[in-house]
PDB file of C-alpha atoms and ligand atoms in Angstrom:
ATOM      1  CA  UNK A 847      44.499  -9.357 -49.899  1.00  0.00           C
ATOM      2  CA  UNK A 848      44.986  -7.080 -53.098  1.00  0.00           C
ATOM      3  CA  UNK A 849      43.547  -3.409 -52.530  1.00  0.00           C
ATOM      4  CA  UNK A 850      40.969  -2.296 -54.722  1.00  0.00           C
ATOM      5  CA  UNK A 851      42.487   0.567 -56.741  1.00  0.00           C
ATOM      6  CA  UNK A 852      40.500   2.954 -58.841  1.00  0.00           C
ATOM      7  CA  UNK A 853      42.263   5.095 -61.344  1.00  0.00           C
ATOM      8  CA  UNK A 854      40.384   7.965 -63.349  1.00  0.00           C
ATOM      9  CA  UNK A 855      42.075   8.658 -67.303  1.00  0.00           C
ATOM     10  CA  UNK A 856      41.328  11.701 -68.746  1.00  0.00           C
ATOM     11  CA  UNK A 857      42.251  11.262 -71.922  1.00  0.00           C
ATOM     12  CA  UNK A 858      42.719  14.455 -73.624  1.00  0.00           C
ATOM     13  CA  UNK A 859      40.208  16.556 -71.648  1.00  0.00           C
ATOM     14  CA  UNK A 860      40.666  19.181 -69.346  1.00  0.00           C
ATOM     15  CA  UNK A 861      42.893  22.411 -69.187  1.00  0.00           C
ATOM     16  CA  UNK A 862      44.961  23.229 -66.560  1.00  0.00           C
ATOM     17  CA  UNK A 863      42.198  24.846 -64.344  1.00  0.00           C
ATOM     18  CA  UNK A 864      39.280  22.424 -65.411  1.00  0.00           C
ATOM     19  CA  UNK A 865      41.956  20.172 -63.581  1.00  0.00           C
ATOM     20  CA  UNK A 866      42.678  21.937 -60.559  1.00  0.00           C
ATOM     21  CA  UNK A 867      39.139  22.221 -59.947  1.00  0.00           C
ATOM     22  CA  UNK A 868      38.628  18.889 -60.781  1.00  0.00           C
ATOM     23  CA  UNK A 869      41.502  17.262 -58.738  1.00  0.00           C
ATOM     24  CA  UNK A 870      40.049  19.657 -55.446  1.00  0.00           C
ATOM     25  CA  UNK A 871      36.623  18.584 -55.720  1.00  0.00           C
ATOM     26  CA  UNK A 872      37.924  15.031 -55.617  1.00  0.00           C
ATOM     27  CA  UNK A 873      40.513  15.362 -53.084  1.00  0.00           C
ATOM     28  CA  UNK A 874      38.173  17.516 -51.040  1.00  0.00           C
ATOM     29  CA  UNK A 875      35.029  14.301 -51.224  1.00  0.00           C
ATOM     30  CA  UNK A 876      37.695  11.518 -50.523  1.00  0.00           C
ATOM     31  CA  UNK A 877      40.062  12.553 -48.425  1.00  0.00           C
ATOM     32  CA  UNK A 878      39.229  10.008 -46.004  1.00  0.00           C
ATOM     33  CA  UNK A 879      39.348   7.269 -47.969  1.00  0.00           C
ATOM     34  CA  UNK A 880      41.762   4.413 -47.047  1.00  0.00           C
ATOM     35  CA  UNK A 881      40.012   1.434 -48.156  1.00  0.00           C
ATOM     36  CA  UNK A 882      40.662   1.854 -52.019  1.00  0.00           C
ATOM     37  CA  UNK A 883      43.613   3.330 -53.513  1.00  0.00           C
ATOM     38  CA  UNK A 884      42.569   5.919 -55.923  1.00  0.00           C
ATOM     39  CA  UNK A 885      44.680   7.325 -58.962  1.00  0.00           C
ATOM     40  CA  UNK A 886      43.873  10.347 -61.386  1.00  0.00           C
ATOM     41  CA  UNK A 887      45.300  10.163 -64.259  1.00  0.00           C
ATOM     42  CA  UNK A 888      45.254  14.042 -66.012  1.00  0.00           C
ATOM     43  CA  UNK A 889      47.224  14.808 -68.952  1.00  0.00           C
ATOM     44  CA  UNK A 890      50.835  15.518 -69.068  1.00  0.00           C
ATOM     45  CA  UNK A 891      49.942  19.480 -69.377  1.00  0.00           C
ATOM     46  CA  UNK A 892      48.642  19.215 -65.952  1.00  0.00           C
ATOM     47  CA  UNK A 893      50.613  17.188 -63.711  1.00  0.00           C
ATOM     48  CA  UNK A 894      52.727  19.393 -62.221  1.00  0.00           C
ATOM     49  CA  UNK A 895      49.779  21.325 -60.949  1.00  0.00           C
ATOM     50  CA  UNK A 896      47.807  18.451 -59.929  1.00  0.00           C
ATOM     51  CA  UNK A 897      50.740  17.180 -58.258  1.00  0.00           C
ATOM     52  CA  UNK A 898      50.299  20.257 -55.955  1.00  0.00           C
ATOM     53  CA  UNK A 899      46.973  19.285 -55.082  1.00  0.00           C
ATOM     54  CA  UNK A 900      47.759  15.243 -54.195  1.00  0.00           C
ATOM     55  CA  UNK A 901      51.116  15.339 -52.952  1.00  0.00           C
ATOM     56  CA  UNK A 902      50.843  13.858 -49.731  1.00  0.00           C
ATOM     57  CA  UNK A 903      47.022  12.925 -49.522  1.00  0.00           C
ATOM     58  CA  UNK A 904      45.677   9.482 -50.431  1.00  0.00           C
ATOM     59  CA  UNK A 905      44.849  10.676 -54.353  1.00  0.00           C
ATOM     60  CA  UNK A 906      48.233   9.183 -56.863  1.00  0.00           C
ATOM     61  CA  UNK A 907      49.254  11.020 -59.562  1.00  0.00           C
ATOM     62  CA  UNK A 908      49.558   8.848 -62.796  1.00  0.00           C
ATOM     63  CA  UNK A 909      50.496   9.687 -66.358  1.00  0.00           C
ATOM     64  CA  UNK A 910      48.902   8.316 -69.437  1.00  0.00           C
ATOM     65  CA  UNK A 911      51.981   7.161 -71.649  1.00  0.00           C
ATOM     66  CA  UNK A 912      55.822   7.787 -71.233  1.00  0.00           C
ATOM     67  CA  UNK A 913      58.483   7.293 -73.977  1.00  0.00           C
ATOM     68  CA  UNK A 914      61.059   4.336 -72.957  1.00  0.00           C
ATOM     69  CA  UNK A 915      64.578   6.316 -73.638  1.00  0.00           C
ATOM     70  CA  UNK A 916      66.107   8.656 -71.209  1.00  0.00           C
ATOM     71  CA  UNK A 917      66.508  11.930 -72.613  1.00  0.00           C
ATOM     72  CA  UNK A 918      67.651  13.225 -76.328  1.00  0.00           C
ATOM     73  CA  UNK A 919      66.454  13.965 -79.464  1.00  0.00           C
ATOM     74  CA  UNK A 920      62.596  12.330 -79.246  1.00  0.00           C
ATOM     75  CA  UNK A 921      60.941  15.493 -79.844  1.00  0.00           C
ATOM     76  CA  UNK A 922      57.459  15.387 -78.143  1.00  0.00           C
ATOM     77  CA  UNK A 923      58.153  12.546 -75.882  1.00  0.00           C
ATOM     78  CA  UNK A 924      58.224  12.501 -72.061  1.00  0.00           C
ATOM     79  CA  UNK A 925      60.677   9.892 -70.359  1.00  0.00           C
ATOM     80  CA  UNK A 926      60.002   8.131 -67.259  1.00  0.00           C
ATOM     81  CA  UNK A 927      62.259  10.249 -65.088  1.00  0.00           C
ATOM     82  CA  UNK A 928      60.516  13.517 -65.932  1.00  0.00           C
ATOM     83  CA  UNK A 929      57.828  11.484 -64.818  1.00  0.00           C
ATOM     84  CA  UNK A 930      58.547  10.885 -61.637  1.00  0.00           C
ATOM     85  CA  UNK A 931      59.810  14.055 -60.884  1.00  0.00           C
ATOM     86  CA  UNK A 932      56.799  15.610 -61.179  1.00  0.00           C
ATOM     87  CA  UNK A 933      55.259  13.493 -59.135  1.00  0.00           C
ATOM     88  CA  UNK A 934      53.463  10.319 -60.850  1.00  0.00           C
ATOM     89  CA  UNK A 935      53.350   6.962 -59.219  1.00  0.00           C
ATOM     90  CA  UNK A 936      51.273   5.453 -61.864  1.00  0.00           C
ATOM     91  CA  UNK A 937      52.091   5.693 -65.538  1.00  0.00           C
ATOM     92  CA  UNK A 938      49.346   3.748 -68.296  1.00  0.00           C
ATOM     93  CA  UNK A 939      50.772   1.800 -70.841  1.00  0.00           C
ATOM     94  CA  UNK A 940      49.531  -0.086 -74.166  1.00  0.00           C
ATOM     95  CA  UNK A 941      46.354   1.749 -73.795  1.00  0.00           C
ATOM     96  CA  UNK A 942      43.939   0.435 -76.774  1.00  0.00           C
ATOM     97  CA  UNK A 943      43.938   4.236 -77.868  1.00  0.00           C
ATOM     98  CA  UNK A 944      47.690   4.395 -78.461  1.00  0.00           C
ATOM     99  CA  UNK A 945      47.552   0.470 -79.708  1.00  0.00           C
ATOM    100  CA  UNK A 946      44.846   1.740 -82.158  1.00  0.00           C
ATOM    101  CA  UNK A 947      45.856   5.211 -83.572  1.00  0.00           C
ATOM    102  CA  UNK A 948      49.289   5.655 -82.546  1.00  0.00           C
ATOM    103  CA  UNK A 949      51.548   2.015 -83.516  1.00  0.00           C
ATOM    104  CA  UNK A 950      51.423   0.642 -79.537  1.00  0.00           C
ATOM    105  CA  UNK A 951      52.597  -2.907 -79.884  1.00  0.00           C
ATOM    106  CA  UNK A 952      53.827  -5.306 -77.552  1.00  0.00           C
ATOM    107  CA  UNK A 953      57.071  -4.561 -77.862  1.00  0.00           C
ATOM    108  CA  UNK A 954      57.108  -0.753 -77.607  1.00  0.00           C
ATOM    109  CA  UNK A 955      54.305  -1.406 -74.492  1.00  0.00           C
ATOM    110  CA  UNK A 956      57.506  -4.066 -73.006  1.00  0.00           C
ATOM    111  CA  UNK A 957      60.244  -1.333 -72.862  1.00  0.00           C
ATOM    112  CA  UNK A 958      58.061   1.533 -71.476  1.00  0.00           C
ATOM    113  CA  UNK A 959      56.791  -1.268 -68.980  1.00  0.00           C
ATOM    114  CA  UNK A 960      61.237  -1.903 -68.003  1.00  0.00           C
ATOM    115  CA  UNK A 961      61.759   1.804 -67.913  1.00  0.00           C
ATOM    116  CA  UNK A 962      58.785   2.905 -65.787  1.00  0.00           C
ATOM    117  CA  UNK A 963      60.133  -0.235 -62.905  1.00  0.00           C
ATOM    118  CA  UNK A 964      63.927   1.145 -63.154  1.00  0.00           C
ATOM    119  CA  UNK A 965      62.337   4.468 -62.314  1.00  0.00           C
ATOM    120  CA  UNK A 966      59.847   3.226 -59.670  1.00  0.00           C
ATOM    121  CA  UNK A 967      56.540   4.031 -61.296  1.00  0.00           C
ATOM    122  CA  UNK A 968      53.831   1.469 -60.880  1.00  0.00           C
ATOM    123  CA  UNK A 969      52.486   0.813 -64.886  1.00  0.00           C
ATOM    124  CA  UNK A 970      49.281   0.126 -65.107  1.00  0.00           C
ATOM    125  CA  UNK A 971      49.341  -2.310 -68.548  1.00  0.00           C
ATOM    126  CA  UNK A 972      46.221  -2.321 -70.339  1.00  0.00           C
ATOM    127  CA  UNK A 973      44.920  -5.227 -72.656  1.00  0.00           C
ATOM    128  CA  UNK A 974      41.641  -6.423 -74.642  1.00  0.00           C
ATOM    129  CA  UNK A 975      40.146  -7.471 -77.380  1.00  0.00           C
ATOM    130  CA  UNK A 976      38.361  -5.622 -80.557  1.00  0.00           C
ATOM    131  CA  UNK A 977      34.806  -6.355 -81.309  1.00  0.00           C
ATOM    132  CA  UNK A 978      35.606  -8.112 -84.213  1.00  0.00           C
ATOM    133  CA  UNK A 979      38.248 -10.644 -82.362  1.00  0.00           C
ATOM    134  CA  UNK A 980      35.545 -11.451 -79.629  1.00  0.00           C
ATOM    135  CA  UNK A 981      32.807 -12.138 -82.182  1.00  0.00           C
ATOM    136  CA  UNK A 982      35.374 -14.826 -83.707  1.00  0.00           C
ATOM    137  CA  UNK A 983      36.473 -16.105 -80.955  1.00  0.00           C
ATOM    138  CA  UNK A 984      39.734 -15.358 -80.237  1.00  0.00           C
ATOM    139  CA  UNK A 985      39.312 -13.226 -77.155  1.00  0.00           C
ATOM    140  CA  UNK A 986      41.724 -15.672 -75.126  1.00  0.00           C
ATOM    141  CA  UNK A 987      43.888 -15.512 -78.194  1.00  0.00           C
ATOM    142  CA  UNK A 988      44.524 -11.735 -78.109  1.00  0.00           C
ATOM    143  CA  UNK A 989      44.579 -11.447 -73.894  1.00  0.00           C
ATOM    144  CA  UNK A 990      47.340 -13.757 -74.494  1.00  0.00           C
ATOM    145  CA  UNK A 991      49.351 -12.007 -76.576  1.00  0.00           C
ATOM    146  CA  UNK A 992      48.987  -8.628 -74.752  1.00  0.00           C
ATOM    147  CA  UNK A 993      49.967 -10.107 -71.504  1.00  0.00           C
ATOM    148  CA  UNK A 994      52.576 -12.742 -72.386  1.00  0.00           C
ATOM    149  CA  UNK A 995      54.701 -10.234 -74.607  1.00  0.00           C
ATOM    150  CA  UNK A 996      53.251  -6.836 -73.100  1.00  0.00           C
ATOM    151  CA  UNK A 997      55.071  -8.362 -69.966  1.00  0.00           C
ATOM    152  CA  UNK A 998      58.096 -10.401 -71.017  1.00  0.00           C
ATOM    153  CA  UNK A 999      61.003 -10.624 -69.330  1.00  0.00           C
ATOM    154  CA  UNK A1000      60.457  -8.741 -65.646  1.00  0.00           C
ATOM    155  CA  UNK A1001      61.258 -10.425 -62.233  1.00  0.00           C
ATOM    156  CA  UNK A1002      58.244 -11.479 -60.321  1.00  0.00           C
ATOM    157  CA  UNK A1003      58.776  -8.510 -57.578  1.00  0.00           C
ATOM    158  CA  UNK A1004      58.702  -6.364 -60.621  1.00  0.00           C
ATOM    159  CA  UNK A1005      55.420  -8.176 -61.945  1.00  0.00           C
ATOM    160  CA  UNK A1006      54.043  -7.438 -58.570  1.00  0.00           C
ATOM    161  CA  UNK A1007      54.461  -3.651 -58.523  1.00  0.00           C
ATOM    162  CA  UNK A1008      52.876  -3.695 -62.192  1.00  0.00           C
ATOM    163  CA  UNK A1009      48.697  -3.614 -62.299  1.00  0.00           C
ATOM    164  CA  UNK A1010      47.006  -4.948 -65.682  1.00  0.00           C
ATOM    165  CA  UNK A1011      44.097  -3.394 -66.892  1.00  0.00           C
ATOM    166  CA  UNK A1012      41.840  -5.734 -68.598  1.00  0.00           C
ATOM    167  CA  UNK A1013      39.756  -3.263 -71.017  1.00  0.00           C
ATOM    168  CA  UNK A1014      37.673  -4.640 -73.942  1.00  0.00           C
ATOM    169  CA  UNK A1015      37.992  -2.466 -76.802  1.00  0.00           C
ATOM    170  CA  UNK A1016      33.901  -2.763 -77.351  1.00  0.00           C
ATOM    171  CA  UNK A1017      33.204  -1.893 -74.247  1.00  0.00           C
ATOM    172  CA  UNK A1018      35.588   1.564 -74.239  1.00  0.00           C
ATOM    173  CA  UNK A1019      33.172   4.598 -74.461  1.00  0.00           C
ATOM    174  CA  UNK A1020      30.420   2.842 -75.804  1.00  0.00           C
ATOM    175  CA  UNK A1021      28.154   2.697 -72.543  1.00  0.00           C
ATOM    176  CA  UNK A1022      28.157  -1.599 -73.086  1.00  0.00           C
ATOM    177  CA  UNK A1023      30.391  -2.843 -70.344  1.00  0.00           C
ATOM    178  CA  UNK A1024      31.650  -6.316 -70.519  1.00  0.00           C
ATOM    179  CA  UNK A1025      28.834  -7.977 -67.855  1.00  0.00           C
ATOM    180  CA  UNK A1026      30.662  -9.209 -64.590  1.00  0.00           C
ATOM    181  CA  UNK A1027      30.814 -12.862 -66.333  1.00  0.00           C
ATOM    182  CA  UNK A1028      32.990 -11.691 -69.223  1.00  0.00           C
ATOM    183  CA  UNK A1029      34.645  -9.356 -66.818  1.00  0.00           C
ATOM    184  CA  UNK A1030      35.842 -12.531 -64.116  1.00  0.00           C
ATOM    185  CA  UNK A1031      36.015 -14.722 -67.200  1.00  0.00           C
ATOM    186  CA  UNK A1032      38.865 -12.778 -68.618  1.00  0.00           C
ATOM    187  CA  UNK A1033      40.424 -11.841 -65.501  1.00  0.00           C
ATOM    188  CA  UNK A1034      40.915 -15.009 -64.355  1.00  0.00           C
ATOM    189  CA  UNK A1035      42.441 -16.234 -67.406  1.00  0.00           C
ATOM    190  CA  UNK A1036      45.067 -13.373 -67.124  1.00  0.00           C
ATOM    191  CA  UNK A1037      45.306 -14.445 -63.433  1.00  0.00           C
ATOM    192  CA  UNK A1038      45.754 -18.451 -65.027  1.00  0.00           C
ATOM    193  CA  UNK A1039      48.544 -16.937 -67.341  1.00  0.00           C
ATOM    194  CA  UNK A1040      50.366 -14.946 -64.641  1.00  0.00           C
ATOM    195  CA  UNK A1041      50.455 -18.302 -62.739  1.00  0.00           C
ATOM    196  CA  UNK A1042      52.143 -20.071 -65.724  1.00  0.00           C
ATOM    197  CA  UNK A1043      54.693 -16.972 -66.191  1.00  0.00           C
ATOM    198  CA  UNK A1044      55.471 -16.552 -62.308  1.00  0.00           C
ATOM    199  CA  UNK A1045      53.644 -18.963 -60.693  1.00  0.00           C
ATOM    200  CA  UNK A1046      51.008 -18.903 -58.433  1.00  0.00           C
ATOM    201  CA  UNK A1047      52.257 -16.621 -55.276  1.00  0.00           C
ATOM    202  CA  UNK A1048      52.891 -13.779 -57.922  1.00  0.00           C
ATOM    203  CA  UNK A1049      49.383 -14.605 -59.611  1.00  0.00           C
ATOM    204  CA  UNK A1050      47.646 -14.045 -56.563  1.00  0.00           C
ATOM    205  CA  UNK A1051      49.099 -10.869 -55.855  1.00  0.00           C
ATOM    206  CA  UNK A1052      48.670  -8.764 -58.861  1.00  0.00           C
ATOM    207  CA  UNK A1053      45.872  -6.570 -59.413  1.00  0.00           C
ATOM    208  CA  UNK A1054      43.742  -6.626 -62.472  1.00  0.00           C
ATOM    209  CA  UNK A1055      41.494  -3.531 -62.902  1.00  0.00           C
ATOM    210  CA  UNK A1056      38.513  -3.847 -65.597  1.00  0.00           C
ATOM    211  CA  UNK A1057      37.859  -0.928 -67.923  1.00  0.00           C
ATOM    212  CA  UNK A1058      34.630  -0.118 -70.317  1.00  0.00           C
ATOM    213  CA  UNK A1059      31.686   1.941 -69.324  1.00  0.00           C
ATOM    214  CA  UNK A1060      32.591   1.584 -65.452  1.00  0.00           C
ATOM    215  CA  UNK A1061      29.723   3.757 -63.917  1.00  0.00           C
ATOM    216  CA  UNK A1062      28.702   4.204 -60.516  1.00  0.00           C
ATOM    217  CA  UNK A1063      25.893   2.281 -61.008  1.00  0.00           C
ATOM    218  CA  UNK A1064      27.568  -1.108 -62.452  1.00  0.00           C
ATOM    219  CA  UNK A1065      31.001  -0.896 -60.410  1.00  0.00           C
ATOM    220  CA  UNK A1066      29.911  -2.768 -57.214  1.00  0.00           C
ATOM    221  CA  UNK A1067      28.850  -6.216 -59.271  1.00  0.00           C
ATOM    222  CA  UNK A1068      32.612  -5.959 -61.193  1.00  0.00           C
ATOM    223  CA  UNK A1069      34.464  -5.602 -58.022  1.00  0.00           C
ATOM    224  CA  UNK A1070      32.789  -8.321 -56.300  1.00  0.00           C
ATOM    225  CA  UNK A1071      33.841 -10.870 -58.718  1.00  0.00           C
ATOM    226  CA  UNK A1072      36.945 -12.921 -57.348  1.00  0.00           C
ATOM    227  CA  UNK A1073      39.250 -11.459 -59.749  1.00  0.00           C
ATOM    228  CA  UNK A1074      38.671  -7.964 -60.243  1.00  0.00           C
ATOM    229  CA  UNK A1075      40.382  -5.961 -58.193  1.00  0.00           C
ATOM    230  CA  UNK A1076      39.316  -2.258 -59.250  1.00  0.00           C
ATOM    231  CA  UNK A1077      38.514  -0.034 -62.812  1.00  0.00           C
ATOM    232  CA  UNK A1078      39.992   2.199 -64.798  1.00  0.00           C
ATOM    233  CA  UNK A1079      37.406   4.710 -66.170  1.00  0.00           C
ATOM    234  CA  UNK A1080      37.399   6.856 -68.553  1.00  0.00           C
ATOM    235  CA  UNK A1081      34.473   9.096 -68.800  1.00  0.00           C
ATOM    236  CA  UNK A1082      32.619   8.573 -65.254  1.00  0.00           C
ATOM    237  CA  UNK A1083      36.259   9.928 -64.381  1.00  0.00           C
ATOM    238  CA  UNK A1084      35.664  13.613 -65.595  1.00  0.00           C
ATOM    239  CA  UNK A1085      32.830  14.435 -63.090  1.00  0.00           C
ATOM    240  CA  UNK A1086      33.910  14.602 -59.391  1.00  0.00           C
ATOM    241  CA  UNK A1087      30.382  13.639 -58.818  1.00  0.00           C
ATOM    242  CA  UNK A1088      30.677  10.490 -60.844  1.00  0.00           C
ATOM    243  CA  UNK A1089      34.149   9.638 -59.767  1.00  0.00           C
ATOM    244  CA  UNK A1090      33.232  10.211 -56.247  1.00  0.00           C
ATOM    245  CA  UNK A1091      30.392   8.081 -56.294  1.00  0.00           C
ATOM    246  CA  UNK A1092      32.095   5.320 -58.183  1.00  0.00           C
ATOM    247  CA  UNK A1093      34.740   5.165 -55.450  1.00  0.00           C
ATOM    248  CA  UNK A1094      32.277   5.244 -52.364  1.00  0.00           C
ATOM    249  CA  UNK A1095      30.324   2.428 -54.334  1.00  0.00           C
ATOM    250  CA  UNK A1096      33.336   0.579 -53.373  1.00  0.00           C
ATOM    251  CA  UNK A1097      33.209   0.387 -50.200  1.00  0.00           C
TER     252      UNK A1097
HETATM  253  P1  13P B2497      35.263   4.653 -70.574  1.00  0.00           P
HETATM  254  O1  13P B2497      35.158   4.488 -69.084  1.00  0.00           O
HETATM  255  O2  13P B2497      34.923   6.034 -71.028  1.00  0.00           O
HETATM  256  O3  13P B2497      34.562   3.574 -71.315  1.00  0.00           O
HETATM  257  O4  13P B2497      36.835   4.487 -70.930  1.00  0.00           O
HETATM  258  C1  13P B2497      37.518   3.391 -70.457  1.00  0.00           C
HETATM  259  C2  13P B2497      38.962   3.604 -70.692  1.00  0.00           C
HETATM  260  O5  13P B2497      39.433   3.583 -71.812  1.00  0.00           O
HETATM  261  C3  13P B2497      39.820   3.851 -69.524  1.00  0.00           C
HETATM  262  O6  13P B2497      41.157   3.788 -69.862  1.00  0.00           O
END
């Protein structure tokens, strides 16, 4: 059975202390919780103190982007070992923000994914199409490409630690989520293409998250489809009250 597994991205909002107070009202509502894995997801500038907050509850810490090299001269970068050591378990990759305004490709999403395995940090690889690329059909076209060369070249125990996040670029911020038929259309073509890549043990055992407008109030139909297995949210993730809900609609 995969776990459902919820995982909030902040994007660039919230200061150190709108973070604390934000990771303690969550912690505080969902202590309990065993059912669905959750992960927050704050910016780099507040991990370590976030990390003080979820260390050793059921809340993971995850990062939103690493850098693939070690250490040196990469001036603004953050490696995967810094990573760790303050306490992620979760690191996003190929996000459609980065893909979009900051030259993500495949290949620079394929070495962060290597890195964050050496280092034991569960990525959480996101892929999806653009507006334009549904509306000419070449949704499968684009899925394909993100997940066959997003993922090359990792050992099917490593492809089992790693989660994909299925996120339509249309459906990002824009209140439209894809409807639970696009959702479980797309996520079981990923699952299809895992299958071909590591076959069908592996397929069934990775988690695919959907992301794009997830709200309380729409994630109950997503996770009942067959193949999605959780969110990641972006803006429902800023409110305890919202992320709270959204989890407890889980269950
Ligand atoms: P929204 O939930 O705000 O649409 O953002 C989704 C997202 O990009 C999560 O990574």
């Amino acid at each position: 059975m995969r776990r459902v597994i919820i995982a909030g991205n902040w994007k660039m909002n919230k200061n150190i202390s709108e973070s604390i107070d934000l990771a303690n009202s969550i912690k505080r509502s969902l202590y309990d919780i065993e059912e669905v894995e959750i992960v927050i997801c704050p910016p780099f500038t507040s991990l370590s103190d976030v990390n003080e907050i979820t260390m050793e509850t059921n809340i993971k810490l995850g990062a939103q982007d690493c850098f693939w090299e070690k250490e040196g001269a990469f001036t603004g970068e953050v490696s995967a070992g810094m990573l760790k050591s303050v306490g992620c378990e979760y690191c996003i990759i190929g996000h459609s923000e980065r893909r979009q305004f900051f030259g993500e490709t495949n290949e620079t999403v394929n070495k962060k994914l290597k890195v964050l395995l050496k280092e034991n940090i569960k990525p959480i690889v996101c892929v999806g199409e653009k507006l334009e690329e549904r509306k000419s059909g070449r949704t499968f076209d684009v899925i394909k490409d993100h997940v066959v060369n997003s993922l090359a070249g990792i050992s099917k125990e490593e492809m089992v630690r790693t989660v994909i996040a299925y996120e339509p670029v249309w459906a990002i911020g824009t209140g439209v989520n894809a409807t639970k038929e696009q959702a479980e259309e797309a996520h079981k073509y990923i699952r299809t293409l895992l299958g071909q890549m590591h076959g069908d043990d592996v397929a069934k055992s990775v988690r695919i998250q959907y992301g794009g407008s997830v709200k309380p109030e729409n994630i109950k139909e997503l996770i009942l489809q067959e193949d999605v297995d959780g969110a990641l949210v972006g803006g429902a993730s800023l409110k305890a009250d919202s992320f709270v809900q959204l989890v407890k609609n889980c269950l």
